[in-house]
Amino acid sequence: DARLVIAIDGPSGSGKSSVSKAVARKLGAAYLDTGAMYRAITYSVLADGTDLDDAAAVAQAVRDAKLSISVDPDAELVVIGETDVTEAIREPRISEQVSAVATNLDARAELVRRQQEIIAANTRIVAEGRDITTVVAPDADARILLTASEEARLRRRGLQLGGTQNDAQLATQVLARDAKDSTVVNFTQAADGVMTVDSSDLDFEQTIAAVLDAVDTAT
Ligand code: C5P
């Protein structure tokens, strides 16, 4: 098969991960969840008792991290050091604190470098995150920004605005994380040459079809 690199960015709740994974399966490609790498570092820094606000210490922790991530779309596995953190990195406490790693520019530089290595090592790969179309793989064969209205994003997370207090808190957290992440990466507007797929009014299968269409157009 010819080399194929597909870059997909988008905000939380855009359906990015499940859509990217499904697209990878359809194309017989590998799948890289770059957010999982930021989450794994956050887990490890918290476990070590390192202060997340100590930028130099966090940057050093990233450089020292023994991080391995599966690129099989059917076998999610994230290991840091000797610890399988596949499940733990999805905990709310990680989502709440991951932006501290994401806004650390030295930490980003090291993770971008590792992501580029993983992409280079795979003939066909779908990589998703916040800066894949712009920083990690600006030369990708297809570059897609997957967006969705705020309402659709919150709905997909099972949230109802005006619902329970807990839902409102969760909504605030999702939006606050995007706001923090936006200070270092722009995933709200498509960069030059990046195609936008708006999934607000599309179901899961329709979104996959729209992304595959965009890939066809670009390649
Ligand atoms: O995609 P996910 O929500 O799992 O990403 C977790 C966090 O990792 C994001 O909120 C963001 O802070 C960070 N991230 C990033 N750049 C990427 C992917 C994720 O800054 N390419």
PDB file of N, CA and C in Angstrom, residues 107-166:
ATOM      1  N   ALA A 107       7.162  20.670  27.097  1.00  0.00           N
ATOM      2  CA  ALA A 107       6.504  19.360  27.111  1.00  0.00           C
ATOM      3  C   ALA A 107       5.894  19.079  25.732  1.00  0.00           C
ATOM      4  N   ARG A 108       5.253  20.085  25.151  1.00  0.00           N
ATOM      5  CA  ARG A 108       4.655  19.921  23.819  1.00  0.00           C
ATOM      6  C   ARG A 108       5.719  19.557  22.791  1.00  0.00           C
ATOM      7  N   ALA A 109       6.844  20.277  22.825  1.00  0.00           N
ATOM      8  CA  ALA A 109       7.894  20.039  21.828  1.00  0.00           C
ATOM      9  C   ALA A 109       8.348  18.581  21.870  1.00  0.00           C
ATOM     10  N   GLU A 110       8.522  18.042  23.080  1.00  0.00           N
ATOM     11  CA  GLU A 110       8.967  16.658  23.210  1.00  0.00           C
ATOM     12  C   GLU A 110       7.878  15.684  22.732  1.00  0.00           C
ATOM     13  N   LEU A 111       6.624  15.956  23.082  1.00  0.00           N
ATOM     14  CA  LEU A 111       5.543  15.042  22.653  1.00  0.00           C
ATOM     15  C   LEU A 111       5.336  15.126  21.140  1.00  0.00           C
ATOM     16  N   VAL A 112       5.451  16.322  20.570  1.00  0.00           N
ATOM     17  CA  VAL A 112       5.331  16.474  19.110  1.00  0.00           C
ATOM     18  C   VAL A 112       6.411  15.638  18.425  1.00  0.00           C
ATOM     19  N   ARG A 113       7.646  15.718  18.945  1.00  0.00           N
ATOM     20  CA  ARG A 113       8.752  14.950  18.376  1.00  0.00           C
ATOM     21  C   ARG A 113       8.441  13.446  18.408  1.00  0.00           C
ATOM     22  N   ARG A 114       7.934  12.961  19.529  1.00  0.00           N
ATOM     23  CA  ARG A 114       7.623  11.526  19.631  1.00  0.00           C
ATOM     24  C   ARG A 114       6.463  11.148  18.704  1.00  0.00           C
ATOM     25  N   GLN A 115       5.493  12.052  18.571  1.00  0.00           N
ATOM     26  CA  GLN A 115       4.358  11.761  17.685  1.00  0.00           C
ATOM     27  C   GLN A 115       4.823  11.686  16.233  1.00  0.00           C
ATOM     28  N   GLN A 116       5.743  12.567  15.870  1.00  0.00           N
ATOM     29  CA  GLN A 116       6.267  12.550  14.503  1.00  0.00           C
ATOM     30  C   GLN A 116       7.028  11.253  14.230  1.00  0.00           C
ATOM     31  N   GLU A 117       7.732  10.750  15.242  1.00  0.00           N
ATOM     32  CA  GLU A 117       8.436   9.463  15.099  1.00  0.00           C
ATOM     33  C   GLU A 117       7.447   8.329  14.868  1.00  0.00           C
ATOM     34  N   ILE A 118       6.371   8.334  15.636  1.00  0.00           N
ATOM     35  CA  ILE A 118       5.367   7.260  15.502  1.00  0.00           C
ATOM     36  C   ILE A 118       4.725   7.327  14.112  1.00  0.00           C
ATOM     37  N   ILE A 119       4.404   8.531  13.655  1.00  0.00           N
ATOM     38  CA  ILE A 119       3.784   8.686  12.330  1.00  0.00           C
ATOM     39  C   ILE A 119       4.752   8.196  11.251  1.00  0.00           C
ATOM     40  N   ALA A 120       6.024   8.570  11.373  1.00  0.00           N
ATOM     41  CA  ALA A 120       7.021   8.170  10.373  1.00  0.00           C
ATOM     42  C   ALA A 120       7.200   6.654  10.331  1.00  0.00           C
ATOM     43  N   ALA A 121       6.976   5.992  11.472  1.00  0.00           N
ATOM     44  CA  ALA A 121       7.205   4.546  11.558  1.00  0.00           C
ATOM     45  C   ALA A 121       6.036   3.732  10.999  1.00  0.00           C
ATOM     46  N   ASN A 122       4.929   4.399  10.636  1.00  0.00           N
ATOM     47  CA  ASN A 122       3.751   3.688  10.134  1.00  0.00           C
ATOM     48  C   ASN A 122       3.430   4.110   8.703  1.00  0.00           C
ATOM     49  N   THR A 123       3.235   3.134   7.825  1.00  0.00           N
ATOM     50  CA  THR A 123       2.975   3.440   6.417  1.00  0.00           C
ATOM     51  C   THR A 123       1.638   4.158   6.244  1.00  0.00           C
ATOM     52  N   ARG A 124       0.636   3.651   6.918  1.00  0.00           N
ATOM     53  CA  ARG A 124      -0.694   4.260   6.831  1.00  0.00           C
ATOM     54  C   ARG A 124      -1.156   4.566   8.251  1.00  0.00           C
ATOM     55  N   ILE A 125      -1.515   5.809   8.505  1.00  0.00           N
ATOM     56  CA  ILE A 125      -1.885   6.161   9.878  1.00  0.00           C
ATOM     57  C   ILE A 125      -2.851   7.342   9.914  1.00  0.00           C
ATOM     58  N   VAL A 126      -3.804   7.252  10.829  1.00  0.00           N
ATOM     59  CA  VAL A 126      -4.690   8.366  11.148  1.00  0.00           C
ATOM     60  C   VAL A 126      -4.247   8.891  12.507  1.00  0.00           C
ATOM     61  N   ALA A 127      -3.833  10.151  12.583  1.00  0.00           N
ATOM     62  CA  ALA A 127      -3.408  10.741  13.849  1.00  0.00           C
ATOM     63  C   ALA A 127      -4.377  11.850  14.212  1.00  0.00           C
ATOM     64  N   GLU A 128      -4.839  11.854  15.471  1.00  0.00           N
ATOM     65  CA  GLU A 128      -5.800  12.886  15.873  1.00  0.00           C
ATOM     66  C   GLU A 128      -5.378  13.611  17.141  1.00  0.00           C
ATOM     67  N   GLY A 129      -5.783  14.878  17.236  1.00  0.00           N
ATOM     68  CA  GLY A 129      -5.468  15.677  18.412  1.00  0.00           C
ATOM     69  C   GLY A 129      -5.935  17.107  18.255  1.00  0.00           C
ATOM     70  N   ARG A 130      -5.041  18.051  18.615  1.00  0.00           N
ATOM     71  CA  ARG A 130      -5.389  19.464  18.540  1.00  0.00           C
ATOM     72  C   ARG A 130      -4.482  20.220  17.558  1.00  0.00           C
ATOM     73  N   ASP A 131      -3.267  19.684  17.346  1.00  0.00           N
ATOM     74  CA  ASP A 131      -2.265  20.392  16.531  1.00  0.00           C
ATOM     75  C   ASP A 131      -1.656  19.490  15.464  1.00  0.00           C
ATOM     76  N   ILE A 132      -2.397  18.456  15.072  1.00  0.00           N
ATOM     77  CA  ILE A 132      -1.844  17.492  14.107  1.00  0.00           C
ATOM     78  C   ILE A 132      -1.804  18.114  12.709  1.00  0.00           C
ATOM     79  N   THR A 133      -2.885  18.813  12.334  1.00  0.00           N
ATOM     80  CA  THR A 133      -2.946  19.414  10.987  1.00  0.00           C
ATOM     81  C   THR A 133      -1.968  20.575  10.829  1.00  0.00           C
ATOM     82  N   THR A 134      -1.568  21.178  11.945  1.00  0.00           N
ATOM     83  CA  THR A 134      -0.771  22.405  11.880  1.00  0.00           C
ATOM     84  C   THR A 134       0.692  22.235  12.290  1.00  0.00           C
ATOM     85  N   VAL A 135       0.947  21.394  13.306  1.00  0.00           N
ATOM     86  CA  VAL A 135       2.299  21.314  13.871  1.00  0.00           C
ATOM     87  C   VAL A 135       2.917  19.921  13.699  1.00  0.00           C
ATOM     88  N   VAL A 136       2.162  18.900  14.049  1.00  0.00           N
ATOM     89  CA  VAL A 136       2.721  17.545  14.058  1.00  0.00           C
ATOM     90  C   VAL A 136       2.883  17.008  12.630  1.00  0.00           C
ATOM     91  N   ALA A 137       1.853  17.171  11.806  1.00  0.00           N
ATOM     92  CA  ALA A 137       1.885  16.610  10.452  1.00  0.00           C
ATOM     93  C   ALA A 137       1.294  17.575   9.422  1.00  0.00           C
ATOM     94  N   PRO A 138       1.899  18.769   9.291  1.00  0.00           N
ATOM     95  CA  PRO A 138       1.345  19.741   8.329  1.00  0.00           C
ATOM     96  C   PRO A 138       1.447  19.257   6.882  1.00  0.00           C
ATOM     97  N   ASP A 139       2.279  18.243   6.633  1.00  0.00           N
ATOM     98  CA  ASP A 139       2.415  17.692   5.275  1.00  0.00           C
ATOM     99  C   ASP A 139       1.550  16.456   5.051  1.00  0.00           C
ATOM    100  N   ALA A 140       0.624  16.186   5.963  1.00  0.00           N
ATOM    101  CA  ALA A 140      -0.226  14.996   5.838  1.00  0.00           C
ATOM    102  C   ALA A 140      -0.975  15.009   4.505  1.00  0.00           C
ATOM    103  N   ASP A 141      -1.316  13.809   4.016  1.00  0.00           N
ATOM    104  CA  ASP A 141      -2.027  13.690   2.737  1.00  0.00           C
ATOM    105  C   ASP A 141      -3.429  14.287   2.834  1.00  0.00           C
ATOM    106  N   ALA A 142      -4.061  14.143   3.978  1.00  0.00           N
ATOM    107  CA  ALA A 142      -5.371  14.757   4.205  1.00  0.00           C
ATOM    108  C   ALA A 142      -5.353  15.405   5.580  1.00  0.00           C
ATOM    109  N   ARG A 143      -5.830  16.639   5.657  1.00  0.00           N
ATOM    110  CA  ARG A 143      -5.869  17.362   6.935  1.00  0.00           C
ATOM    111  C   ARG A 143      -7.297  17.824   7.169  1.00  0.00           C
ATOM    112  N   ILE A 144      -7.862  17.417   8.297  1.00  0.00           N
ATOM    113  CA  ILE A 144      -9.281  17.649   8.560  1.00  0.00           C
ATOM    114  C   ILE A 144      -9.495  18.247   9.945  1.00  0.00           C
ATOM    115  N   LEU A 145     -10.327  19.281  10.003  1.00  0.00           N
ATOM    116  CA  LEU A 145     -10.761  19.822  11.291  1.00  0.00           C
ATOM    117  C   LEU A 145     -12.194  19.349  11.509  1.00  0.00           C
ATOM    118  N   LEU A 146     -12.386  18.550  12.539  1.00  0.00           N
ATOM    119  CA  LEU A 146     -13.712  18.035  12.856  1.00  0.00           C
ATOM    120  C   LEU A 146     -14.332  18.934  13.920  1.00  0.00           C
ATOM    121  N   THR A 147     -15.369  19.661  13.531  1.00  0.00           N
ATOM    122  CA  THR A 147     -15.992  20.587  14.465  1.00  0.00           C
ATOM    123  C   THR A 147     -17.408  20.118  14.795  1.00  0.00           C
ATOM    124  N   ALA A 148     -17.985  20.714  15.806  1.00  0.00           N
ATOM    125  CA  ALA A 148     -19.394  20.508  16.134  1.00  0.00           C
ATOM    126  C   ALA A 148     -19.803  21.683  17.004  1.00  0.00           C
ATOM    127  N   SER A 149     -21.057  22.061  16.895  1.00  0.00           N
ATOM    128  CA  SER A 149     -21.537  23.163  17.719  1.00  0.00           C
ATOM    129  C   SER A 149     -21.358  22.788  19.191  1.00  0.00           C
ATOM    130  N   GLU A 150     -21.272  23.825  20.017  1.00  0.00           N
ATOM    131  CA  GLU A 150     -21.134  23.589  21.451  1.00  0.00           C
ATOM    132  C   GLU A 150     -22.269  22.705  21.950  1.00  0.00           C
ATOM    133  N   GLU A 151     -23.476  22.984  21.468  1.00  0.00           N
ATOM    134  CA  GLU A 151     -24.646  22.221  21.893  1.00  0.00           C
ATOM    135  C   GLU A 151     -24.490  20.742  21.543  1.00  0.00           C
ATOM    136  N   ALA A 152     -24.049  20.476  20.311  1.00  0.00           N
ATOM    137  CA  ALA A 152     -23.880  19.086  19.877  1.00  0.00           C
ATOM    138  C   ALA A 152     -22.790  18.393  20.690  1.00  0.00           C
ATOM    139  N   ARG A 153     -21.726  19.130  20.991  1.00  0.00           N
ATOM    140  CA  ARG A 153     -20.619  18.536  21.739  1.00  0.00           C
ATOM    141  C   ARG A 153     -21.046  18.167  23.147  1.00  0.00           C
ATOM    142  N   LEU A 154     -21.820  19.041  23.768  1.00  0.00           N
ATOM    143  CA  LEU A 154     -22.270  18.762  25.132  1.00  0.00           C
ATOM    144  C   LEU A 154     -23.325  17.650  25.125  1.00  0.00           C
ATOM    145  N   ARG A 155     -24.173  17.669  24.108  1.00  0.00           N
ATOM    146  CA  ARG A 155     -25.194  16.622  23.991  1.00  0.00           C
ATOM    147  C   ARG A 155     -24.533  15.259  23.876  1.00  0.00           C
ATOM    148  N   ARG A 156     -23.471  15.204  23.043  1.00  0.00           N
ATOM    149  CA  ARG A 156     -22.795  13.921  22.836  1.00  0.00           C
ATOM    150  C   ARG A 156     -22.161  13.405  24.100  1.00  0.00           C
ATOM    151  N   ARG A 157     -21.796  14.264  24.982  1.00  0.00           N
ATOM    152  CA  ARG A 157     -21.208  13.821  26.243  1.00  0.00           C
ATOM    153  C   ARG A 157     -22.302  13.445  27.222  1.00  0.00           C
ATOM    154  N   GLY A 158     -23.537  13.390  26.745  1.00  0.00           N
ATOM    155  CA  GLY A 158     -24.635  13.021  27.622  1.00  0.00           C
ATOM    156  C   GLY A 158     -25.007  14.150  28.556  1.00  0.00           C
ATOM    157  N   LEU A 159     -24.674  15.386  28.131  1.00  0.00           N
ATOM    158  CA  LEU A 159     -24.945  16.514  29.006  1.00  0.00           C
ATOM    159  C   LEU A 159     -26.177  17.259  28.519  1.00  0.00           C
ATOM    160  N   GLN A 160     -26.932  17.788  29.439  1.00  0.00           N
ATOM    161  CA  GLN A 160     -28.067  18.625  29.114  1.00  0.00           C
ATOM    162  C   GLN A 160     -27.828  19.973  29.761  1.00  0.00           C
ATOM    163  N   LEU A 161     -27.690  21.003  28.955  1.00  0.00           N
ATOM    164  CA  LEU A 161     -27.589  22.331  29.556  1.00  0.00           C
ATOM    165  C   LEU A 161     -28.903  22.582  30.285  1.00  0.00           C
ATOM    166  N   GLY A 162     -28.833  23.094  31.484  1.00  0.00           N
ATOM    167  CA  GLY A 162     -30.045  23.296  32.269  1.00  0.00           C
ATOM    168  C   GLY A 162     -30.483  22.006  32.950  1.00  0.00           C
ATOM    169  N   GLY A 163     -29.652  20.998  32.874  1.00  0.00           N
ATOM    170  CA  GLY A 163     -29.957  19.735  33.556  1.00  0.00           C
ATOM    171  C   GLY A 163     -29.499  19.793  34.996  1.00  0.00           C
ATOM    172  N   THR A 164     -29.018  18.698  35.492  1.00  0.00           N
ATOM    173  CA  THR A 164     -28.597  18.674  36.893  1.00  0.00           C
ATOM    174  C   THR A 164     -27.374  19.557  37.107  1.00  0.00           C
ATOM    175  N   GLN A 165     -27.139  19.897  38.338  1.00  0.00           N
ATOM    176  CA  GLN A 165     -25.973  20.678  38.735  1.00  0.00           C
ATOM    177  C   GLN A 165     -24.702  19.997  38.250  1.00  0.00           C
ATOM    178  N   ASN A 166     -24.675  18.673  38.397  1.00  0.00           N
ATOM    179  CA  ASN A 166     -23.508  17.902  38.009  1.00  0.00           C
ATOM    180  C   ASN A 166     -23.224  18.041  36.514  1.00  0.00           C
TER     181      ASN A 166
END
